[in-house]
Coordinates of C-alpha atoms in Angstrom, one line a residue:
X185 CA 0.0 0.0 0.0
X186 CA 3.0 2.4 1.0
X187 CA 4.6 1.5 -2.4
X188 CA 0.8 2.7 -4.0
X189 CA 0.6 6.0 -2.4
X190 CA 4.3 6.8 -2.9
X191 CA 3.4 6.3 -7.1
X192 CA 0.3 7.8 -7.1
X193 CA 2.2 10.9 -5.3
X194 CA 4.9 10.9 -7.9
X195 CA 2.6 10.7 -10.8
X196 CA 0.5 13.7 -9.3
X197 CA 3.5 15.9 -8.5
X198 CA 4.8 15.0 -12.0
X199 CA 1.3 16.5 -14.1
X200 CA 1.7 19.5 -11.8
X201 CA 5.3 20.0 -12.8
X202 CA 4.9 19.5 -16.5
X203 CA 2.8 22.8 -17.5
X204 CA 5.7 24.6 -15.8
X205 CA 8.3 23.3 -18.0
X206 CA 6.6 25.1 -20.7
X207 CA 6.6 28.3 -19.9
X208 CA 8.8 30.2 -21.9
X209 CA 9.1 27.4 -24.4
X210 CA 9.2 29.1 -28.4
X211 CA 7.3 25.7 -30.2
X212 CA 9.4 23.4 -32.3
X213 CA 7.8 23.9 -35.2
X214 CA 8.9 27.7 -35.1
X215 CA 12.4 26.7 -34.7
X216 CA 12.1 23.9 -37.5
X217 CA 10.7 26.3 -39.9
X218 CA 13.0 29.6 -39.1
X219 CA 15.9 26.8 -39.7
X220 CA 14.8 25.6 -42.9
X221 CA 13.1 28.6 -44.8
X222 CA 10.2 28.1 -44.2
X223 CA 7.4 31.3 -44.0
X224 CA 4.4 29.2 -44.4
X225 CA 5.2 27.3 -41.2
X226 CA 6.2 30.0 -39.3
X227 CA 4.1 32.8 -40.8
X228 CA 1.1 29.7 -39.5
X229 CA 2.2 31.1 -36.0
X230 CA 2.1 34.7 -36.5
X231 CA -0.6 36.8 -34.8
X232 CA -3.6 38.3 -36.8
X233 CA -1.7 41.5 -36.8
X234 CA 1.8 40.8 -36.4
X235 CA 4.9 43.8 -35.4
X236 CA 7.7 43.0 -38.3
X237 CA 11.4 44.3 -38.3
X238 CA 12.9 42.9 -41.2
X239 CA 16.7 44.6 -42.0
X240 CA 15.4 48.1 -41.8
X241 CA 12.0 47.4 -42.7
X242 CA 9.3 48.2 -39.8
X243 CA 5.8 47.6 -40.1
X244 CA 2.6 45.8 -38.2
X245 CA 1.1 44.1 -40.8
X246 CA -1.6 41.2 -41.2
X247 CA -0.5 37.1 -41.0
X248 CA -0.9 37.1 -45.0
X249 CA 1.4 40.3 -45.4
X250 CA 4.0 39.4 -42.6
X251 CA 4.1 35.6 -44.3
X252 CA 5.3 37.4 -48.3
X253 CA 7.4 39.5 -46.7
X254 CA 9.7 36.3 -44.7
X255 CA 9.5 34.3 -48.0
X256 CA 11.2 37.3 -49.9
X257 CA 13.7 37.3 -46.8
X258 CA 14.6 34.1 -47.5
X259 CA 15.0 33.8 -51.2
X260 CA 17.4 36.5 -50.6
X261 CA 18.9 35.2 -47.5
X262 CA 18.9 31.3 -47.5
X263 CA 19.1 29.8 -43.9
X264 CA 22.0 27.4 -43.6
X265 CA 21.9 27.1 -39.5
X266 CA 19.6 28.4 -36.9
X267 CA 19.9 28.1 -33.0
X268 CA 18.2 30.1 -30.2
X269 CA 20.8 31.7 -27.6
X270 CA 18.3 32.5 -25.3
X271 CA 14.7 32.4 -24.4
X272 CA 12.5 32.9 -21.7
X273 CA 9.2 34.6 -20.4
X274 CA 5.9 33.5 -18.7
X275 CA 2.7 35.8 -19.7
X276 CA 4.6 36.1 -22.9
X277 CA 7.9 34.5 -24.1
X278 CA 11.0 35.6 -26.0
X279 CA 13.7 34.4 -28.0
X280 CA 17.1 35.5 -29.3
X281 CA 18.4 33.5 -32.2
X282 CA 21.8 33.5 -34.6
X283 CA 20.3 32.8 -38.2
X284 CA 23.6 31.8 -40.3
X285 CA 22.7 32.1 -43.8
X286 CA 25.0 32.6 -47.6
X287 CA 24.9 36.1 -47.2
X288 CA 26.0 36.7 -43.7
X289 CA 24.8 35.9 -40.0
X290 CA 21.2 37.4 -38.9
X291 CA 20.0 38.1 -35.1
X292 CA 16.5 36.9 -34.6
X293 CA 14.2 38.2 -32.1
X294 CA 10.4 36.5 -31.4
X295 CA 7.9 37.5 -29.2
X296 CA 5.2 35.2 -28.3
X297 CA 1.6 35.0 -26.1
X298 CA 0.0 32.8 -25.7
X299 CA -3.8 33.0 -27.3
X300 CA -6.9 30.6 -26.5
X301 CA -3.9 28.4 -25.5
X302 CA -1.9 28.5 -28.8
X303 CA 1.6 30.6 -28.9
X304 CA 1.3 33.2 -31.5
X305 CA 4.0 35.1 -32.3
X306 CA 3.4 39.3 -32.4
X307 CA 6.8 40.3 -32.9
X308 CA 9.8 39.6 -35.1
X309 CA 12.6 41.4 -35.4
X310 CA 15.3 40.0 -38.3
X311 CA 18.8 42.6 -38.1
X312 CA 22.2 41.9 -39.3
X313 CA 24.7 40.2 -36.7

């Protein structure tokens, strides 16, 4: 019985723990697609209105508009290696990525809430490293 209660303990304080891991957590499929190229999958995370900083480019623009504007980005600017250096937040989270492509390195900056329990992204900020 002591063996029960000791398991059933564990397994309890392991579902409360595992929401907290998350927090903060930028979603793999927003990595996957900033490493590879890929708008569609990242613009598929973009907020209905979205704050975009491409180069010297600034402008809040719709999901659509923000997804045209990445995929010109990267036919200029193929990714070849992408790794976050840092992320963090609750209520909202962050990231700071290195974006190595052919024609130089790139700093990446994502902002992220969380909406009817989906991460959206509502700012993204592309400069030159």
């Amino acid at each position: 019985m002591k063996k029960k209660s000791k398991f059933v303990l564990f397994f309890m304080l392991c579902l409360m723990v595992n929401p907290l891991i998350s927090l903060g957590q930028i979603p793999d499929q927003v990595i996957a697609g900033l490493k590879a190229g890929d708008a569609k999958i990242v613009a598929s995370y973009f907020n209905e209105n979205i704050e975009l900083v491409v180069i010297d480019r600034e402008l809040v623009c719709s999901q659509a508009q923000g997804e045209q504007i990445l995929k010109d980005f990267y036919t200029r600017n193929k990714p070849l290696d992408f790794k976050i250096t840092h992320q963090g937040g609750e209520d909202s989270s962050y990231a700071i990525g290195k974006m190595q492509t052919g024609n130089g390195n790139f700093r990446i900056y994502l902002t992220l809430k969380s909406k009817a329990g989906k991460s959206q992204i509502v700012q993204l900020r592309i400069d030159k490293d």
